[in-house]
XYZ file of C-alpha atoms in Angstrom:
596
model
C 61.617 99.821 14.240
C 60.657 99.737 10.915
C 63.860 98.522 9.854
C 64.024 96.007 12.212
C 60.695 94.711 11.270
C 62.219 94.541 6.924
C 64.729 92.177 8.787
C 62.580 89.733 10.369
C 60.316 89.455 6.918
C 63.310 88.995 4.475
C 64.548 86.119 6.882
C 61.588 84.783 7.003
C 61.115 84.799 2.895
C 64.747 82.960 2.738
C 63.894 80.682 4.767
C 60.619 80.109 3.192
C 63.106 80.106 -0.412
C 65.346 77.712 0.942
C 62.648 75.212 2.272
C 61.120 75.489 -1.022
C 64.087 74.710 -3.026
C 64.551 71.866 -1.122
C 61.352 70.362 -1.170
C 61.380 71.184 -5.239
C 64.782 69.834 -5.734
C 63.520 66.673 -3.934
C 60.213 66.517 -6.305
C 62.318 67.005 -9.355
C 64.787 64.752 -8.198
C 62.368 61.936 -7.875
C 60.304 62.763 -10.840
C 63.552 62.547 -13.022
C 64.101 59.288 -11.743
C 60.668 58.305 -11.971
C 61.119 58.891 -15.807
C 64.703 57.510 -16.455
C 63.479 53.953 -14.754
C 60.061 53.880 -17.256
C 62.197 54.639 -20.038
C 65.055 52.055 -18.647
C 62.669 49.314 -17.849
C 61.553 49.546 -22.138
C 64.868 48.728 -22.811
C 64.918 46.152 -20.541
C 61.608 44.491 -21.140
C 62.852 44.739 -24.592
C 66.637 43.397 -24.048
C 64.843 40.177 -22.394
C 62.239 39.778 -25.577
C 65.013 39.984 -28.076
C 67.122 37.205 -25.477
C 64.211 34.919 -25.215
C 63.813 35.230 -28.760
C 67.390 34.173 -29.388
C 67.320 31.100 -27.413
C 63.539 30.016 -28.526
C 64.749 30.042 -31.998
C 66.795 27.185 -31.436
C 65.827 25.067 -28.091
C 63.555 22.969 -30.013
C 65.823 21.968 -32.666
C 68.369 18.980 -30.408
C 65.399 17.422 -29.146
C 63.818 17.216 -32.647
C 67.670 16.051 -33.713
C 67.514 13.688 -31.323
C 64.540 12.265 -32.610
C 66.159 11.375 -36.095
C 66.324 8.054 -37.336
C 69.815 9.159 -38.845
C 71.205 10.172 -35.036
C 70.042 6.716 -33.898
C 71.384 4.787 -35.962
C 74.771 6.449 -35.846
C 74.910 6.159 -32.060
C 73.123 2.562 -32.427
C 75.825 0.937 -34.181
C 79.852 1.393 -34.184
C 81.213 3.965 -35.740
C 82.979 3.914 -38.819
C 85.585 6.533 -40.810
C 83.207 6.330 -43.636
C 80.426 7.102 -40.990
C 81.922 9.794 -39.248
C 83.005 11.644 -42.363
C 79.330 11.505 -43.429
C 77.847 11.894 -40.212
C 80.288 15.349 -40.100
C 78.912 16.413 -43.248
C 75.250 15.938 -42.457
C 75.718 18.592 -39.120
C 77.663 20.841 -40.718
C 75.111 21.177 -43.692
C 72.233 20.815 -40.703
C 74.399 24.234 -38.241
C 74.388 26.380 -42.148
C 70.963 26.112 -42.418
C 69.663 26.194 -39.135
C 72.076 29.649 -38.576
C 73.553 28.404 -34.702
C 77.031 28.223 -34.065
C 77.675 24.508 -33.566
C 76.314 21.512 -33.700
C 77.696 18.220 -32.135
C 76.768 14.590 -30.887
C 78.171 13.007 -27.623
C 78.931 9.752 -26.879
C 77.688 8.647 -23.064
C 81.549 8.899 -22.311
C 81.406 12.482 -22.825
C 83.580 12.053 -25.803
C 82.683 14.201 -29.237
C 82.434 11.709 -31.804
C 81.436 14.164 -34.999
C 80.821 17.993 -35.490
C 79.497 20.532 -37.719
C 83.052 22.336 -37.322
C 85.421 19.228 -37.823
C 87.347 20.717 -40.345
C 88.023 23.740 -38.376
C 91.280 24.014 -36.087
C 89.068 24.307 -33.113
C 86.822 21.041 -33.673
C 85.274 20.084 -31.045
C 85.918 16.066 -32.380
C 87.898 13.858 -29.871
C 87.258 16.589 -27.538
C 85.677 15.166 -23.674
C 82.676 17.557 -22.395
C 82.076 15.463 -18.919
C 82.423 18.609 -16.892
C 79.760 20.743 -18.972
C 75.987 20.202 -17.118
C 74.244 20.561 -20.281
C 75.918 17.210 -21.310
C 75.580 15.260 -17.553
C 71.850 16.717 -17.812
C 71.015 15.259 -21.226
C 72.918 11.877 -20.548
C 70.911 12.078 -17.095
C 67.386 12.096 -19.320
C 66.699 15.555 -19.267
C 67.541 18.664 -21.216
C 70.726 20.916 -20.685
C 70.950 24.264 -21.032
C 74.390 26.033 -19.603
C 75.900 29.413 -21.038
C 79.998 29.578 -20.741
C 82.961 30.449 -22.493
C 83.797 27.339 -25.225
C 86.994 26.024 -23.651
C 88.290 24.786 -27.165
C 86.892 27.745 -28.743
C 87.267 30.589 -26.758
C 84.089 31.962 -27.988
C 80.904 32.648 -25.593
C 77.620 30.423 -26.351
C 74.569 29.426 -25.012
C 74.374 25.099 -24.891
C 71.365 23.266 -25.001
C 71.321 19.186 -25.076
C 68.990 16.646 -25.770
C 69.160 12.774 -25.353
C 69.503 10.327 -27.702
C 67.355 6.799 -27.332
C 67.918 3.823 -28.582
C 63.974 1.733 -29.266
C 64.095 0.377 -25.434
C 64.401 4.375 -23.959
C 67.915 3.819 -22.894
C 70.228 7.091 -23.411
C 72.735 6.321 -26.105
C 74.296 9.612 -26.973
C 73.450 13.045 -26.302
C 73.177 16.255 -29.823
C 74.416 19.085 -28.254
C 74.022 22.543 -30.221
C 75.778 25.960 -28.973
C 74.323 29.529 -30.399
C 76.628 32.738 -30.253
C 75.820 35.850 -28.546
C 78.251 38.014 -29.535
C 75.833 39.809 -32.307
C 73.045 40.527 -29.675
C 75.793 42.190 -27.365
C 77.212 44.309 -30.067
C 73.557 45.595 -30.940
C 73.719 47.140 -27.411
C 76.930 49.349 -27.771
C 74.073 52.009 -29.817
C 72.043 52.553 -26.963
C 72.286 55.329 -24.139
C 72.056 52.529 -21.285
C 74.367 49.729 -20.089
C 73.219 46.614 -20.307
C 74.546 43.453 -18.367
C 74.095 40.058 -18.198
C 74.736 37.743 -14.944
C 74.960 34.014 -14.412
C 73.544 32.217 -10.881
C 76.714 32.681 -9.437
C 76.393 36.922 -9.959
C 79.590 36.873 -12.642
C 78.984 38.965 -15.598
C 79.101 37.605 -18.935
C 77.773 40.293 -21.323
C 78.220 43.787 -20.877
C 78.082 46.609 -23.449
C 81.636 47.618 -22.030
C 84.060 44.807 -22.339
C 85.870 45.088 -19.601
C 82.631 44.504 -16.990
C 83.188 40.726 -18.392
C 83.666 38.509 -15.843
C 83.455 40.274 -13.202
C 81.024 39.756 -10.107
C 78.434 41.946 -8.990
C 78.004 39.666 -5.938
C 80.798 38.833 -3.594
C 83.292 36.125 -4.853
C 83.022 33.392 -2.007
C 84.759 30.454 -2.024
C 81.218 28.461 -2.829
C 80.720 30.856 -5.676
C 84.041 30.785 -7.600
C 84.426 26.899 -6.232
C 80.945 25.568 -8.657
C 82.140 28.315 -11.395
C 85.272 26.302 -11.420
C 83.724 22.800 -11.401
C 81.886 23.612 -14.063
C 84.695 25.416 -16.128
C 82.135 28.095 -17.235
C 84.727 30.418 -18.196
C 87.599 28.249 -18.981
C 91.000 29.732 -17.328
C 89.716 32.912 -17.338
C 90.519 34.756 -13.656
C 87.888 36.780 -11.829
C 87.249 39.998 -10.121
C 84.670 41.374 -8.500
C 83.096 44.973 -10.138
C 84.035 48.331 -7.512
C 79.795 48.255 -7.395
C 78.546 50.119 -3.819
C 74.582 49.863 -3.815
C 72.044 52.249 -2.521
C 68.369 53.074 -2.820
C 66.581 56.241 -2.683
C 62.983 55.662 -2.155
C 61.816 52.790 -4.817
C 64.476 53.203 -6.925
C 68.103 51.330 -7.021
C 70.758 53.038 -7.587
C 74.672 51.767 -7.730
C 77.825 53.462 -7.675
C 80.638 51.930 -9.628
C 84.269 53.137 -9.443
C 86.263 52.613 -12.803
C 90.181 54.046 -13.644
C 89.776 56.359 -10.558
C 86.493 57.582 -11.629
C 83.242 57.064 -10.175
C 79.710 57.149 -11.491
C 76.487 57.013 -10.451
C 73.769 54.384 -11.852
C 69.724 53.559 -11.805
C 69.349 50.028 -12.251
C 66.492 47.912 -13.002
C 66.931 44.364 -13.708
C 64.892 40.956 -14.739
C 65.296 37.393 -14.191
C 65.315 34.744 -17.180
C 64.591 31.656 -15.034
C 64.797 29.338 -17.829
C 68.021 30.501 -18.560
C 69.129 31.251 -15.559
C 70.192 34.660 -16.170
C 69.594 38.207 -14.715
C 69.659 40.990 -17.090
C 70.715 44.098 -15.805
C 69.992 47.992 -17.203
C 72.107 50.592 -15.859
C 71.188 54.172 -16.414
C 73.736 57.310 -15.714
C 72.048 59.679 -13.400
C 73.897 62.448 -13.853
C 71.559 63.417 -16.894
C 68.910 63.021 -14.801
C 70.393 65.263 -11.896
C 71.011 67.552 -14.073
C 67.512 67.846 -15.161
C 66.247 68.446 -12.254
C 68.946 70.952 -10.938
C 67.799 72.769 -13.808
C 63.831 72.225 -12.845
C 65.142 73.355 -9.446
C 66.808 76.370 -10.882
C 63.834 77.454 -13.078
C 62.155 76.983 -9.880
C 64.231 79.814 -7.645
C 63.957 81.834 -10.674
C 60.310 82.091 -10.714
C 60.146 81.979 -7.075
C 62.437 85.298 -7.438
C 60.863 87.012 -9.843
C 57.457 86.835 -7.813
C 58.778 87.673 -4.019
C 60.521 90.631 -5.709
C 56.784 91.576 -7.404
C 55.684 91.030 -4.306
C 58.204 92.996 -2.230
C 57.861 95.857 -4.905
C 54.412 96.138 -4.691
C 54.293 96.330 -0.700
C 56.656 98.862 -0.645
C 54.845 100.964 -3.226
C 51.822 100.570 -1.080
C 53.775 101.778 1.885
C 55.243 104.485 -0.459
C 51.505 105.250 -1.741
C 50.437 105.735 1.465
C 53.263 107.637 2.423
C 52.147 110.188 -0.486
C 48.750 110.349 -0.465
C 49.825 111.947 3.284
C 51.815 114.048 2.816
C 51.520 115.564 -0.724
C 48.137 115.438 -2.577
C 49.837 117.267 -5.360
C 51.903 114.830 -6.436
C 49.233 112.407 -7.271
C 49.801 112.473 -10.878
C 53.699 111.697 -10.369
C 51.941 109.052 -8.194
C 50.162 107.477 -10.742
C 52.923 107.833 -13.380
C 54.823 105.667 -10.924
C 51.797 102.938 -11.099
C 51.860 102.885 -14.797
C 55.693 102.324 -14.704
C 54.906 99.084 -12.708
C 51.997 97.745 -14.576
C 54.433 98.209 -17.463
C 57.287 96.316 -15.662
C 54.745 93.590 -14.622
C 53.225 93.011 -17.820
C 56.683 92.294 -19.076
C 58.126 89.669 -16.643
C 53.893 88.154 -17.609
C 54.871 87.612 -21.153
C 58.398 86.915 -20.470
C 57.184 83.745 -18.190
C 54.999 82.518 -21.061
C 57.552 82.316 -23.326
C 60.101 80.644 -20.768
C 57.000 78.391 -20.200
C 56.337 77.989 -24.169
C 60.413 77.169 -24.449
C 59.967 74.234 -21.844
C 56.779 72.839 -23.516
C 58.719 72.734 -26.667
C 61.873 71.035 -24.934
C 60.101 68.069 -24.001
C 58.056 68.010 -27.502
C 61.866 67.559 -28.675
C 62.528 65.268 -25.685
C 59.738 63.010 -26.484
C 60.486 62.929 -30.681
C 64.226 61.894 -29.555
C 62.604 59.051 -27.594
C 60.259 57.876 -30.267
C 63.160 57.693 -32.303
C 65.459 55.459 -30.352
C 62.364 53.309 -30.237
C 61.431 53.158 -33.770
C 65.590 53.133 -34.976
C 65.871 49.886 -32.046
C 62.480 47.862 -34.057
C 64.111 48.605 -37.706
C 67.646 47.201 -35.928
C 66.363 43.666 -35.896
C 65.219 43.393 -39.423
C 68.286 44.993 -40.740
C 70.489 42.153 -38.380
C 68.313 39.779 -39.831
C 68.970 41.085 -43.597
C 73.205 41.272 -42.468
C 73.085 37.621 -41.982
C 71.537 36.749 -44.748
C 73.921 39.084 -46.779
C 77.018 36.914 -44.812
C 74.997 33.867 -45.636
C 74.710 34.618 -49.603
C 78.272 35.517 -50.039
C 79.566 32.166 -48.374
C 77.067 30.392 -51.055
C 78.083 32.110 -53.682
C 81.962 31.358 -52.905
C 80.740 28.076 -53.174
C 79.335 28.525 -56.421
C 75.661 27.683 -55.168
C 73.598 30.539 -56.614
C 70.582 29.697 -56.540
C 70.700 29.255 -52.648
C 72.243 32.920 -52.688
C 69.586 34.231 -55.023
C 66.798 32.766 -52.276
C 68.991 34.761 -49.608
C 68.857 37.608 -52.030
C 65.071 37.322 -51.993
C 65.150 36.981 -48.120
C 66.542 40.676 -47.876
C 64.379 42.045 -50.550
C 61.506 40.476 -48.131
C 63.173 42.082 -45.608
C 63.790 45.764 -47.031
C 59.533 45.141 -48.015
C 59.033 44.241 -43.641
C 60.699 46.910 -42.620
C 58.345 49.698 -44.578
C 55.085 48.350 -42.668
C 57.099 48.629 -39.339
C 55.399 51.349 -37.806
C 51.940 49.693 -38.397
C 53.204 46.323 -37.294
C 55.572 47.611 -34.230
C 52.735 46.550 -31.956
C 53.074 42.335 -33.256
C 56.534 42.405 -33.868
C 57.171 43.411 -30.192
C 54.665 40.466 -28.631
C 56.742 37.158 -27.917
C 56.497 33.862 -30.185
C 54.372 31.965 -27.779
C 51.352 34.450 -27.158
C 48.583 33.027 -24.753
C 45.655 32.274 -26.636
C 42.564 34.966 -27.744
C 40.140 35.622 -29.585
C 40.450 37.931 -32.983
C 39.121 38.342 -36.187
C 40.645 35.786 -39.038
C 40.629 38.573 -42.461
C 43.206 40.838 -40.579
C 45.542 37.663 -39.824
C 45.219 36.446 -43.490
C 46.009 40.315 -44.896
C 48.863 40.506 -43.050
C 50.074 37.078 -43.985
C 49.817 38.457 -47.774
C 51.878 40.556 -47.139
C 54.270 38.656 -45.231
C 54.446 35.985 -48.421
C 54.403 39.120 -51.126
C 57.915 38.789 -52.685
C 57.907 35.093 -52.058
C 54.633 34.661 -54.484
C 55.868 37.406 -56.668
C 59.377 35.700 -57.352
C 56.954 32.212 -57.759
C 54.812 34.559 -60.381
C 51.656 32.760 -58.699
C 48.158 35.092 -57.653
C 46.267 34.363 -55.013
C 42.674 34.127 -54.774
C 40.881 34.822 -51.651
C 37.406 34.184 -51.169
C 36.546 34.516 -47.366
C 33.189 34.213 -45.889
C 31.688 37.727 -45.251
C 30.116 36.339 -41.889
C 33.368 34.680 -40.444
C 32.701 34.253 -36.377
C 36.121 35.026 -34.161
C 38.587 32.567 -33.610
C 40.775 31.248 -30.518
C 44.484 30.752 -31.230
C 47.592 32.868 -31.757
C 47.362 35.926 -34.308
C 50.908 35.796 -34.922
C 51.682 32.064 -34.773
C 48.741 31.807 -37.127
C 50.042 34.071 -39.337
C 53.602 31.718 -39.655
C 51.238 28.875 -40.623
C 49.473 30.902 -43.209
C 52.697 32.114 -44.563
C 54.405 28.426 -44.617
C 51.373 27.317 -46.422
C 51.394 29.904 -49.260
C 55.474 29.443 -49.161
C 54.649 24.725 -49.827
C 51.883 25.899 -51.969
C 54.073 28.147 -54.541
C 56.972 25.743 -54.061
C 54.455 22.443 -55.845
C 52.923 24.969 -58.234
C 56.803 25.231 -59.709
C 56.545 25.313 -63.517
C 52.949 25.252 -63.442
C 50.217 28.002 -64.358
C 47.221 28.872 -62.287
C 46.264 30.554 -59.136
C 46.387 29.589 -55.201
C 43.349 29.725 -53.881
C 42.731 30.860 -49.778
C 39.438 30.375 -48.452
C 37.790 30.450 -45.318
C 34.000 29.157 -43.597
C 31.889 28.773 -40.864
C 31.270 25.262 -40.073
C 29.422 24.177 -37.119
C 31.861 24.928 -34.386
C 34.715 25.949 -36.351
C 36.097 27.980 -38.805
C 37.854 25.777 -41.335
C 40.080 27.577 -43.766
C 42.040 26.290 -46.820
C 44.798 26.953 -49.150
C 44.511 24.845 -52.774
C 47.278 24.519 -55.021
C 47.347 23.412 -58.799
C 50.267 21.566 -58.730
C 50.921 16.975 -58.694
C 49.447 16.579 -54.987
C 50.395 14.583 -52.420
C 50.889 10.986 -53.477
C 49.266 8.445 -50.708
C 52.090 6.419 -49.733
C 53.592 9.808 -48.120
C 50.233 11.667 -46.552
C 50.457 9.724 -43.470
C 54.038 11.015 -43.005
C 54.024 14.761 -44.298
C 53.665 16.281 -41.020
C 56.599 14.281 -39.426
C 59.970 16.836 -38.340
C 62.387 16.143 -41.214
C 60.170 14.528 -44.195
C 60.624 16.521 -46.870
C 60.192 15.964 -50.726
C 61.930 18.570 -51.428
C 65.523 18.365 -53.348
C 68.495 18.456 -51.000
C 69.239 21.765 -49.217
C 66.167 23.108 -49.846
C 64.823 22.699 -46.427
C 64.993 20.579 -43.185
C 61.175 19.629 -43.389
C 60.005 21.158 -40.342
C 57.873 23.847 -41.710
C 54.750 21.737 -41.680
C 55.422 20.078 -38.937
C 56.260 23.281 -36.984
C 52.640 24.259 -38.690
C 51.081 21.507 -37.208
C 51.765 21.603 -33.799
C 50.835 25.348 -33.692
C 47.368 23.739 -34.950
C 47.405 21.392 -31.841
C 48.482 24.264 -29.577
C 45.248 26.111 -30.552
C 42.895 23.009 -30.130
C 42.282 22.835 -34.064
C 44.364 20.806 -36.473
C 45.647 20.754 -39.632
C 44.724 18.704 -42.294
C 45.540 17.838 -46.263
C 44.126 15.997 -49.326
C 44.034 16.194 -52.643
C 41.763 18.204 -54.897
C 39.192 16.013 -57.089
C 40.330 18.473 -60.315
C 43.693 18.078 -58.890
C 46.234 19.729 -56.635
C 46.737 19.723 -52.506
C 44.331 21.009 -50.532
C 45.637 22.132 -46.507
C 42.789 22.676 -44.356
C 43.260 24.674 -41.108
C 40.735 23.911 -39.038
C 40.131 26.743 -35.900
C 38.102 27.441 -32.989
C 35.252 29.854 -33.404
C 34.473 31.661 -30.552
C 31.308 31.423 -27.897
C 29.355 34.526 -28.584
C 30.133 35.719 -24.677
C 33.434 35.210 -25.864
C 32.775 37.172 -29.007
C 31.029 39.772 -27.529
C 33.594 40.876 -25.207
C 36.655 40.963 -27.380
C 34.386 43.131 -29.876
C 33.971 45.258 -26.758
């Protein structure tokens, strides 16, 4: 009877175990996944910044093209040899500086008429882009934007183009500039993830494994492949659909994908780019995460063992006990021998579970470190990137035997090597995008960091700079970071007239009715009257040739206009430019609650 009754209670505890470890595996399953999509969605949150940031950097820069008296009057009037060479010259000297890949004009025919690569065997000159939207939307009035593969160059790029109008509005040619990707893909080979990036049509175009490239993760109808092919996205280039079978377990989405006989198992979390009509795809291995929790699960039946066994031990020592007490009084003192033996036991398996509990704390200590790393080794990526291509950059110049260009590329990693030191105090701005809504924040933290920003500039210049802000500044409404680029272009004008002079620049900042007005003075000739009306225009410039495309100011200026201030210059009555930058101050509600 007895036995029979042992039987019915260990059945009962493994089924009690087994329902457990399910429910547990289940939990841990979950929470694994839980923590593989936060840490996936980073990386993709942070994929789509560093995209956005790519194509921002340039999709201004054909409209403001288009805008130049040079471009009109080259589409305005027939074309000559002697014009074309020139013409070729001018955007080939315009793609170096600007850093894209290359830069074109259109005729309305659809016919390339000059190129920043014309003396390269793949020039685009002669060459008819009628098929390519970005050129049928620009001659159409509008801008065009279109990713593909080049069909003359075989390399990937991102198009944008911008019409050209003659003084009536009619369209008389179309700039059309094309930016690489191949860099930004490469950057994602480091990282634990894969990353992918789709077109409209579901065809994969960037993927950190090769051969995912054009390949569909939607089915390839007829439809699908038929406005691929009008459009000639991918030249000649046949395609396949990816071996992708999707599933879902709870809120997440998970993907298997069969490769060489081989299948694997994926998280995925993705993000549209509307503008660019991309979706950008991160793909997470879950057999890591699996794994995890098998092991959460195991630690789990372990500790689940250990204590039915205490348990079962100590009932049948009761029994046992009782048994004793019965039957033998004598023995009591063997009894409580016995006890001793026990506590001893269970004190053990007590401090051995808070040191397999003290091991697991430590493991995700580690865990987390590891994780703070990729972060922090992913934000000093960029700046080194930056500091490669300006390496590239001063090695073509100096082939060319322009060294003082390379020397100011030299200086441009040296700022760069400086940047990269304040990192972890900056992550938090260098992460926000380049057009941040507008807020309210103090002005002296802006103006610090812009010091810093302009350090090795002003050093190489050998010109202080004297800051005198008012102690009683009220908050300001703008952008902390776009202000910062204006601050930092002004300094950068300001050392550039003080060239071969002495003296300081001097920064200062007030309270003005309204507004905070700010200035930066220079000692150097000032700005002569018959140009002040025109010194904010895109492309006026009085500086020597190749020393700039003369849209800093400019560039400065609209940021001004953005924030509802403006920007303003004169001269000095003892001589010099002054810039004013005139800001915003905030309502005191306003004040009050970003204080708060």
């Amino acid at each position: 009877m007895a036995r029979r009754r042992q039987g019915r209670i260990v059945m009962l505890l493994a089924a009690l175990c087994l329902l457990v470890t399910l429910a547990v595996d289940r939990l841990a399953t979950r929470a694994a996944l839980r923590e593989g999509q936060a840490r996936a969605e980073v990386t993709l949150r942070q994929t789509v910044n560093a995209l956005e940031g790519h194509i921002r950097r340039f999709e201004a820069l054909p409209a403001l093209l288009a805008r130049d008296d040079e471009v009109r009057d080259f589409f305005a009037v027939p074309q000559t040899a002697a014009g074309i060479d020139s013409m070729n010259l001018w955007l080939k000297a315009t793609n170096d500086l600007a850093g894209s890949s290359d830069l074109y004009l259109i005729a309305p025919d659809g016919v390339t008429l000059a190129a920043s690569n014309f003396d390269r065997p793949d020039s685009f000159v002669g060459e008819s882009f009628t098929y390519r939207p970005y050129f049928t939307d620009a001659l159409a009035g509008g801008t065009g934007r279109f990713f593909a593969l080049g069909t003359t160059s075989g390399v990937r790029g991102y198009y944008f183009g911008s019409p050209v109008r003659d003084g009536s509005g009619r369209v008389i040619g179309v700039v059309a500039l094309k930016i690489g990707v191949d860099d930004l893909e490469a950057a994602w080979r480091s990282a634990e993830y894969e990353i992918l990036v789709s077109d409209p049509e579901g065809i994969v175009f960037m993927a950190t494994d090769p051969t995912w490239r054009y390949r569909g993760l939607l089915p390839l109808t007829a439809e699908r492949v038929a406005r691929t092919e009008a459009s000639r996205r991918y030249a000649e280039i046949a395609l396949a659909e990816l071996a992708v079978q999707r599933a879902s377990e709870g809120r997440f989405a998970l993907l298997s994908l069969s490769s060489g006989g081989v299948a694997r198992d994926y998280l995925e979390v993705e993000r549209a780019m509307p503008e660019a009509g991309w979706t950008v795809h991160v793909w997470l291995d879950t057999a890591p995460l699996r794994g995890q929790a098998r092991l959460t699960v195991a630690a789990t039946v372990l500790l689940l063992g250990v204590a039915l066994s205490l348990g079962w031990a100590l009932w049948q020592r009761r029994a046992r006990l009782a048994e004793r007490i019965a039957l033998q009084a004598a023995a009591q003192a063997d009894l409580e021998r016995q006890v001793a033996e026990r506590t001893a036991d269970l004190t053990r398996a007590n401090e051995e579970l808070h040191r397999m509990q003290a091991d697991l704390v430590q493991a995700g200590k580690l865990a987390a470190l590891g994780r703070m790393s990729a972060a922090l080794s992913h934000e000093i990526n960029q700046p080194l990137a930056a500091a490669r291509n300006w390496a590239d950059s001063a090695a073509l110049l100096i082939e060319r035997g322009e060294v003082a260009r390379a020397r100011e590329n030299i200086g441009q990693i040296l700022s760069l090597i400086d940047r990269m030191a304040a990192i972890a105090r900056h992550l938090r701005n260098v992460a926000r995008k380049p057009e941040e809504p507008l807020k309210v924040f103090p002005l002296a933290p802006v103006v610090a960091d812009a010091l810093q920003v302009a350090e090795t500039r002003l050093k190489a210049s050998g010109h202080a700079v004297q800051v005198d802000l008012a102690p009683d500044l009220p908050l300001v409404r703008g952008g902390p970071v776009r202000l910062q680029q204006v601050i930092v272009n002004l300094l950068s004008n300001a050392a550039d007239a003080m060239e071969g002079r002495a003296g300081e620049i001097e920064l200062g900042a007030r309270a003005e009715g309204g507004e905070v007005v700010m200035t930066v003075r220079d000692h150097g000739p000032g700005v002569a009257a018959a140009i002040a009306d025109r010194i904010f225009d895109p492309f006026f410039t009085t500086k020597t040739v190749g020393s700039g495309l003369g849209l800093g100011l400019s560039i400065s200026y609209n940021i001004m206009k953005d924030f509802g201030g403006d920007l303003r210059v004169a001269n000095h009555p003892e001589g010099g430019a002054v810039f004013s930058v005139v800001l915003m101050a905030a309502g005191r509600a306003e004040g009050g609650m970003a204080a708060e």
